[in-house]
Amino acid sequence: MAKTRRVKKRTQQAGSEEAAKAKNTGPKTFVFWRGKHGLILKALEADLRKMMSPNTATNLRESKRNVLKDFVHIAGPLGVTQFLILTATENACYLRIAKAPRGPTITMKIHQYSLMKDVTAVQNKPRMPDTLWQDAPLVVMNNFGGEEHLKLATTLFQNLFPAINVHSTSLKQCKRVLLLSYDKTSKRIHLRHFSISAQPSGVSKSVKALVSQRAVPDMGNVQDVSEFLSKSGYGSESEGEDAADSRVTLAQDVGRGNLASRQSRVKLQEIGPRLELEVVKVEEGLCDGKVLFHSFVKKSSGEASQQQSEKEREREIKEKRRKQQEENVRRKDSDRKRQAGEQAEAQGRKKRKKQWWEEEQEGQDASDDDDRAYYKEQVGEDPGDEMGRGTGSQKAFTGGQRRGGTRGSRGGDRGRHGGGVSSRGGRGDFGGRNGSGRRGGSSGRSGGRGQAGSRGGGGAGRGAPRFRGVVRQKARAKS
């Protein structure tokens, strides 16, 4: 029986894929400090990164050498949409929220703040599990509206976190809430961060502990299970008069006894950080540009237009300078490449070593020029082409070149017994065996005392004197 091919089943549901896609396309943030005294806000920076989890770079490293442009350059490929910038001066601390890459930017003064460790230190039972940071918090805003800068602040705060769909969002993902409340009297924004927990309502405390805890409770002091369940009354000791307001009917199962269509008690527990902010300035660009609002400086329309014109003029000068610098860089690069090519070409010509046949050809050409000059000096006319016809005395001039020089098997620089130029043949200038001289040349065995040969002497052989004798005879005959 033939085996059927296994068909792989789908391991992920369509809803999970849509949720992952929406999570990847949501807003992302960078939280970092800037300025001379920004390092003192390092602890607050870590708490803000934790509050903005999971849509923030928790392990982002910055240094004093980094500038704002560095963060803008890497924000695009990483999909970062907002910056939270912490700065500090000698008098106050500030928090800037900017939309990357072109703004706007809102600057808020931090009047007071408390870290996470400070908030949880005063609680009897702090609740901060690791699963708390897997989903983004809900945003609740109160008393925002009316003034233009508050509307902009509302938009920036809402865009820090992904939007939720009431019909498709799971209640298990709602684990945290961020509360922002604006006080019109003090003109300050109070920021609070809470964790959300749900507990079954209408059951005794023992049953609630039995359902919510994974460990089996200690029943050594009771007779049976009924005594353990009935020893405590209904309701929790921490529930007060407002217990009825905190009870809600769940639309979905949350877990740990919190079932759908059952009442559960929703509890908020503050986890920090806690901030008290005041809007100081609103700018059009990314930490620069036209000032749209300033709480301390008020300018007339004429002053605002003059400042805008100055900004535009500075921008034009900066753009002109940038173009000039780019042109200078291109020109210098082209000059550098041209000089490098010329140097490489010069070094190549300098380092190239001539081959033995090139040196031999140069020596031969030089000897031909000397002989022609001597012939013209003695005879009084240009030798022309008759020196290479190969008859009579002209063979003394060309014979060695034909056999004793270039084509001689025993001549040239490759002589086996010759120390300087050749062993048996000539150098190719005035002939070898078939030239006017029998075995003459620059050096050889039959050349007297060639200058460089191993067995020859310093004499020029028989080829050179014969040639000069023929030239003198021609000179006498002409005279």
C-alpha positions as a printed Julia matrix, in Angstrom:
479×3 Matrix{Float64}:
   0.0    0.0     0.0
   1.43   3.34   -1.03
   2.12   5.91    1.64
   0.08   9.07    1.5
   1.85  12.38    1.82
   1.37  14.04    5.17
  -0.42  17.38    5.03
   0.76  19.83    7.67
  -2.07  21.41    9.59
  -2.17  25.1    10.36
  -0.55  25.69   13.75
  -1.66  29.3    14.2
  -5.09  30.76   14.23
  -6.13  33.65   12.04
  -6.86  35.84   15.04
  -3.34  35.45   16.41
  -1.84  36.41   13.04
  -3.97  39.55   12.87
  -2.98  40.45   16.42
   0.73  39.99   15.64
   0.38  42.09   12.48
  -1.38  44.88   14.39
   1.29  44.72   17.07
   4.09  45.16   14.55
   2.4   48.12   12.86
   1.67  49.99   16.12
   3.6   52.99   17.43
   7.1   52.5    18.78
   9.11  54.81   21.0
  12.62  55.74   22.05
  13.19  56.89   25.64
  16.57  58.56   26.21
  18.21  61.45   28.05
  20.02  64.47   26.62
  21.99  67.42   27.9
  24.66  68.1    30.46
  22.66  67.03   33.53
  20.45  64.43   31.91
  22.33  61.55   33.48
  20.67  62.21   36.86
  17.37  61.06   35.3
  18.73  57.61   34.43
  16.46  55.84   36.96
  13.38  57.68   35.68
  14.38  56.75   32.14
  14.39  53.05   33.06
  10.93  53.34   34.66
   9.5   55.14   31.62
  10.87  52.43   29.32
   9.17  49.83   31.48
   5.92  51.79   31.4
   6.07  52.04   27.58
   6.73  48.29   27.18
   6.55  46.33   24.96
   6.61  48.93   22.16
   9.88  50.59   23.13
  13.61  49.92   22.97
  14.32  48.75   26.51
  18.03  48.17   25.87
  18.76  51.39   23.99
  22.21  52.77   24.82
  23.07  56.42   24.43
  26.12  58.54   25.24
  27.04  62.19   25.43
  28.59  62.0    21.97
  25.26  61.12   20.35
  23.18  63.93   18.91
  19.48  64.03   18.11
  20.21  63.43   14.42
  21.67  60.0    15.26
  18.38  58.86   16.78
  16.42  60.26   13.83
  18.57  58.28   11.35
  17.94  54.93   13.03
  14.29  55.66   13.84
  13.16  55.21   10.25
  14.47  51.65    9.62
  13.27  50.52   13.06
   9.78  52.02   12.66
  10.07  54.35   15.67
   7.39  57.04   15.66
   7.83  58.97   18.95
  10.7   60.18   21.13
  10.54  60.67   24.91
  13.5   62.9    25.76
  14.56  63.63   29.34
  16.63  66.75   30.0
  17.72  68.54   33.14
  19.14  71.93   34.07
  20.37  73.33   37.35
  16.83  74.47   38.19
  14.4   71.88   36.82
  13.87  68.67   34.84
  11.94  68.43   31.59
  10.2   65.77   29.5
   9.84  66.24   25.74
   7.48  64.19   23.62
   8.29  64.51   19.9
   6.8   62.98   16.77
   9.55  61.57   14.55
  10.94  62.64   12.21
   9.49  66.16   11.7
   7.62  66.99   14.89
   5.71  68.55   16.54
   7.36  68.63   19.96
   5.78  69.37   23.33
   8.01  70.3    26.3
   6.73  69.67   29.84
   8.34  70.63   33.11
   8.61  67.84   35.69
   7.62  69.35   39.03
   7.61  66.09   40.99
   8.15  62.42   40.25
   8.3   59.11   42.09
  10.01  55.98   40.85
   8.56  52.48   40.78
  10.64  51.37   43.71
   9.35  54.3    45.78
   5.7   53.48   45.04
   6.01  49.74   45.74
   8.05  50.33   48.9
   5.03  51.68   50.79
   2.7   48.81   49.78
   2.11  45.77   51.92
   1.62  43.38   49.0
   3.04  44.89   45.82
   1.86  43.12   42.7
   4.17  43.26   39.67
   4.36  39.93   37.75
   6.56  39.48   34.68
   3.54  39.02   32.39
   2.46  42.55   33.21
   4.74  44.04   30.53
   3.73  41.82   27.62
   0.91  44.12   26.46
   0.57  47.87   26.13
  -1.42  49.75   28.79
  -4.8   51.36   28.32
  -4.9   55.19   28.27
  -7.52  57.13   30.22
  -7.51  60.93   29.95
  -9.51  63.37   32.05
 -10.27  67.14   31.69
  -8.25  67.56   28.49
  -9.66  69.97   25.97
 -10.41  73.62   25.37
  -6.99  75.12   24.7
  -5.0   74.3    21.58
  -1.85  73.12   23.35
  -3.93  70.72   25.48
  -5.5   69.25   22.33
  -2.03  68.68   20.93
  -0.93  67.09   24.22
  -3.97  64.79   24.07
  -3.09  63.67   20.55
   0.56  63.02   21.43
  -0.3   61.0    24.54
  -2.85  58.92   22.66
  -0.42  58.2    19.81
   2.18  56.84   22.24
   0.17  53.62   22.58
  -1.63  51.44   20.02
  -5.32  51.98   19.48
  -7.67  49.29   20.77
 -10.67  47.73   19.09
 -13.43  47.19   21.63
 -14.99  44.35   19.66
 -11.83  42.32   19.05
  -9.62  43.1    22.07
  -9.22  40.3    24.58
  -9.7   41.14   28.25
  -6.6   39.1    29.09
  -4.49  41.76   27.34
  -5.86  44.55   29.56
  -3.35  44.3    32.38
  -2.34  47.94   32.91
  -3.89  51.38   32.68
  -2.27  54.82   32.37
  -4.3   57.62   33.92
  -3.7   61.23   32.82
  -5.66  63.93   34.61
  -5.41  67.67   33.95
  -5.92  70.11   36.83
  -7.26  73.42   35.48
  -6.43  75.27   38.68
  -2.72  74.44   38.83
  -2.5   73.76   35.05
  -0.63  70.55   35.7
  -0.97  67.02   34.36
  -0.96  64.16   36.9
   0.28  60.84   35.52
  -0.47  57.58   37.33
   0.3   53.99   36.31
  -1.81  51.1    37.64
  -2.01  47.34   37.25
  -5.43  45.73   36.69
  -6.47  42.57   38.51
  -9.82  40.77   38.71
 -11.1   38.58   41.54
 -14.31  36.55   41.76
 -17.11  38.34   43.62
 -19.79  36.77   45.83
 -17.64  33.95   47.21
 -15.93  33.56   50.53
 -12.37  34.51   51.14
 -11.27  30.9    51.49
 -12.79  29.9    48.16
 -11.27  32.95   46.53
  -7.82  32.0    47.86
  -8.35  28.4    46.77
  -9.24  29.48   43.22
  -6.62  32.22   42.75
  -3.66  30.38   44.29
  -1.95  27.51   42.54
  -0.64  25.92   45.74
  -2.92  23.72   47.84
  -3.89  25.52   51.09
  -3.07  24.11   54.51
  -6.09  22.21   55.93
  -4.39  20.62   58.93
  -6.36  22.66   61.47
  -9.87  21.81   60.17
 -11.99  18.69   60.39
 -13.21  18.67   56.78
 -13.4   20.83   53.66
 -16.76  22.34   54.61
 -15.27  23.84   57.75
 -12.47  25.39   55.69
 -14.95  26.93   53.25
 -17.4   28.24   55.87
 -15.0   29.65   58.46
 -14.82  33.02   56.73
 -17.74  35.2    55.73
 -18.5   36.51   52.3
 -16.53  39.39   50.92
 -12.99  40.46   51.38
 -11.61  42.35   54.35
 -10.27  45.04   52.02
 -13.7   45.69   50.46
 -15.36  48.83   51.82
 -18.37  50.84   50.98
 -17.42  51.14   47.32
 -17.29  47.37   46.76
 -20.52  47.48   44.74
 -19.07  50.01   42.3
 -16.04  47.83   41.6
 -18.12  44.76   40.67
 -18.6   44.23   36.94
 -20.04  41.47   34.78
 -17.33  40.03   32.54
 -17.94  39.5    28.85
 -15.03  37.07   28.47
 -13.18  34.56   30.59
 -10.2   36.15   32.3
  -9.0   33.14   34.31
  -8.49  32.28   37.96
 -12.21  31.9    38.6
 -13.23  34.99   36.59
 -15.71  33.49   34.16
 -17.91  35.11   31.57
 -21.38  36.29   32.67
 -20.19  36.24   36.29
 -19.5   39.21   38.52
 -15.91  39.95   39.39
 -14.28  42.67   41.39
 -11.8   44.78   39.42
  -8.92  46.14   41.46
  -6.33  48.78   40.51
  -2.96  48.8    42.22
  -0.45  51.57   41.52
   2.93  50.39   40.28
   4.55  53.7    39.29
   6.14  55.85   38.09
   4.2   58.92   39.22
   4.72  62.25   37.45
   3.44  65.8    37.84
   3.88  67.71   34.57
   3.24  71.2    33.21
   3.16  72.12   29.53
   5.78  74.81   28.91
   6.35  75.01   25.15
   5.03  73.58   21.89
   7.24  73.61   18.78
   6.39  72.96   15.18
   9.41  70.81   14.29
  11.49  68.16   16.02
  12.88  70.16   18.97
  13.17  73.22   16.72
  11.12  75.33   14.35
   8.33  77.78   14.95
   7.11  78.12   18.56
   3.35  77.55   18.63
   2.86  78.02   22.39
   4.98  79.23   25.3
   3.69  79.58   28.84
   6.25  82.21   29.92
   7.04  84.25   26.78
   4.34  86.14   24.94
   5.12  87.79   21.57
   3.17  90.09   19.31
   2.35  89.28   15.72
   5.14  91.59   14.45
   7.75  89.95   16.65
   6.56  86.51   15.63
   6.78  87.38   11.9
  10.26  88.88   12.37
  11.44  85.76   14.18
   9.98  83.6    11.43
  11.8   85.59    8.72
  15.08  85.23   10.61
  14.51  81.49   10.87
  13.9   81.24    7.13
  17.02  83.28    6.36
  19.13  81.06    8.61
  17.65  78.0     6.91
  18.55  79.36    3.46
  22.13  80.12    4.55
  22.44  76.66    6.03
  21.15  75.03    2.85
  23.56  77.07    0.7
  26.47  76.12    2.94
  25.49  72.47    2.8
  25.4   72.46   -1.01
  28.81  74.16   -1.15
  30.28  71.6     1.22
  28.9   68.74   -0.86
  30.43  70.26   -4.01
  33.8   70.64   -2.25
  33.68  67.04   -1.1
  32.98  65.8    -4.64
  35.78  67.93   -6.09
  38.28  66.73   -3.49
  37.32  63.12   -4.09
  37.86  63.48   -7.84
  41.25  65.19   -7.3
  42.3   62.5    -4.85
  41.39  59.73   -7.28
  43.22  61.44  -10.14
  46.39  61.92   -8.07
  46.25  58.32   -6.88
  46.0   57.12  -10.49
  48.94  59.27  -11.59
  51.09  58.05   -8.7
  50.23  54.43   -9.42
  51.09  54.89  -13.09
  54.41  56.59  -12.25
  55.35  53.87   -9.77
  54.47  51.21  -12.33
  56.77  52.75  -14.92
  59.53  53.17  -12.36
  59.37  49.66  -10.97
  59.16  47.9   -14.36
  62.4   46.09  -15.2
  63.52  45.82  -18.8
  63.95  42.37  -20.31
  67.22  41.14  -21.74
  66.05  41.44  -25.34
  65.0   45.08  -24.76
  68.42  45.97  -23.36
  70.07  44.15  -26.26
  67.94  45.99  -28.79
  68.79  49.36  -27.22
  72.51  48.58  -27.32
  72.18  47.47  -30.95
  70.35  50.67  -31.93
  73.01  52.77  -30.21
  75.83  50.91  -32.05
  74.02  51.38  -35.4
  73.77  55.09  -34.77
  77.49  55.32  -33.9
  78.51  53.42  -37.05
  76.33  55.55  -39.27
  77.77  58.69  -37.71
  81.35  57.39  -38.23
  80.58  56.47  -41.86
  79.15  59.9   -42.56
  82.12  61.59  -40.89
  84.73  59.63  -42.9
  83.0   59.33  -46.29
  81.06  62.57  -46.2
  77.68  61.19  -47.17
  74.81  59.32  -45.59
  75.36  55.56  -45.75
  71.68  54.98  -46.67
  70.43  51.42  -47.06
  73.55  49.99  -48.71
  75.03  49.05  -45.32
  72.45  46.3   -44.93
  72.7   44.63  -48.38
  74.96  41.82  -47.15
  77.7   41.98  -49.92
  81.38  42.58  -49.49
  82.26  44.79  -46.64
  78.64  45.53  -45.76
  78.33  42.02  -44.33
  80.67  43.1   -41.6
  77.98  45.54  -40.53
  74.91  43.33  -40.79
  76.15  39.76  -40.62
  76.61  39.66  -36.88
  73.19  41.1   -36.39
  71.73  38.26  -38.43
  73.56  35.27  -36.97
  76.01  36.25  -34.29
  73.65  38.67  -32.51
  69.94  38.18  -32.16
  69.77  34.72  -33.76
  73.16  33.38  -32.62
  72.79  30.28  -30.54
  75.91  31.02  -28.57
  75.82  34.82  -28.44
  74.04  37.5   -26.43
  73.59  37.87  -22.76
  72.8   34.21  -22.29
  76.3   32.93  -22.95
  77.32  30.03  -20.8
  81.0   30.84  -20.45
  80.9   34.61  -20.97
  81.03  36.73  -17.85
  79.89  40.08  -19.19
  78.3   39.89  -22.63
  78.79  36.68  -24.6
  80.79  33.44  -24.77
  81.39  32.64  -28.43
  79.25  34.9   -30.5
  79.28  38.66  -30.56
  76.92  41.07  -29.07
  75.22  41.31  -32.41
  76.72  44.7   -33.31
  79.46  43.8   -35.82
  78.92  40.12  -36.57
  79.73  36.64  -35.4
  80.9   33.69  -37.46
  79.48  34.83  -40.8
  80.43  38.48  -40.43
  83.64  40.14  -41.49
  85.32  38.93  -38.34
  85.5   35.17  -37.99
  84.51  34.91  -34.36
  84.75  38.5   -33.33
  82.42  40.71  -31.37
  82.55  42.34  -28.04
  84.2   39.33  -26.54
  84.81  35.62  -27.23
  87.46  32.97  -27.56
  88.99  34.36  -30.77
  88.75  38.02  -29.88
  92.12  38.69  -28.26
  91.7   40.09  -24.78
  87.94  40.51  -24.36
  86.51  43.04  -21.94
  83.99  40.8   -20.22
  84.14  37.26  -21.68
  85.26  34.35  -19.62
  87.88  33.24  -22.23
  88.08  36.31  -24.4
  89.92  39.54  -23.84
  89.46  43.24  -24.17
  89.77  43.41  -27.96
  86.76  44.13  -30.07
  87.43  41.02  -32.21
  87.85  41.06  -35.94
  84.49  42.43  -36.98
  84.93  46.04  -35.84
  88.45  46.72  -37.34
  87.37  45.24  -40.68
  84.38  47.55  -40.85
  86.43  50.61  -40.09
  89.04  49.59  -42.67
  86.35  49.35  -45.33
  85.09  52.78  -44.4
  88.61  54.29  -44.74
  89.05  52.69  -48.17
  85.8   54.22  -49.35
  86.9   57.59  -47.98
  90.26  57.42  -49.95
  88.5   56.33  -53.13
  86.1   59.21  -52.95
  88.88  61.7   -52.31
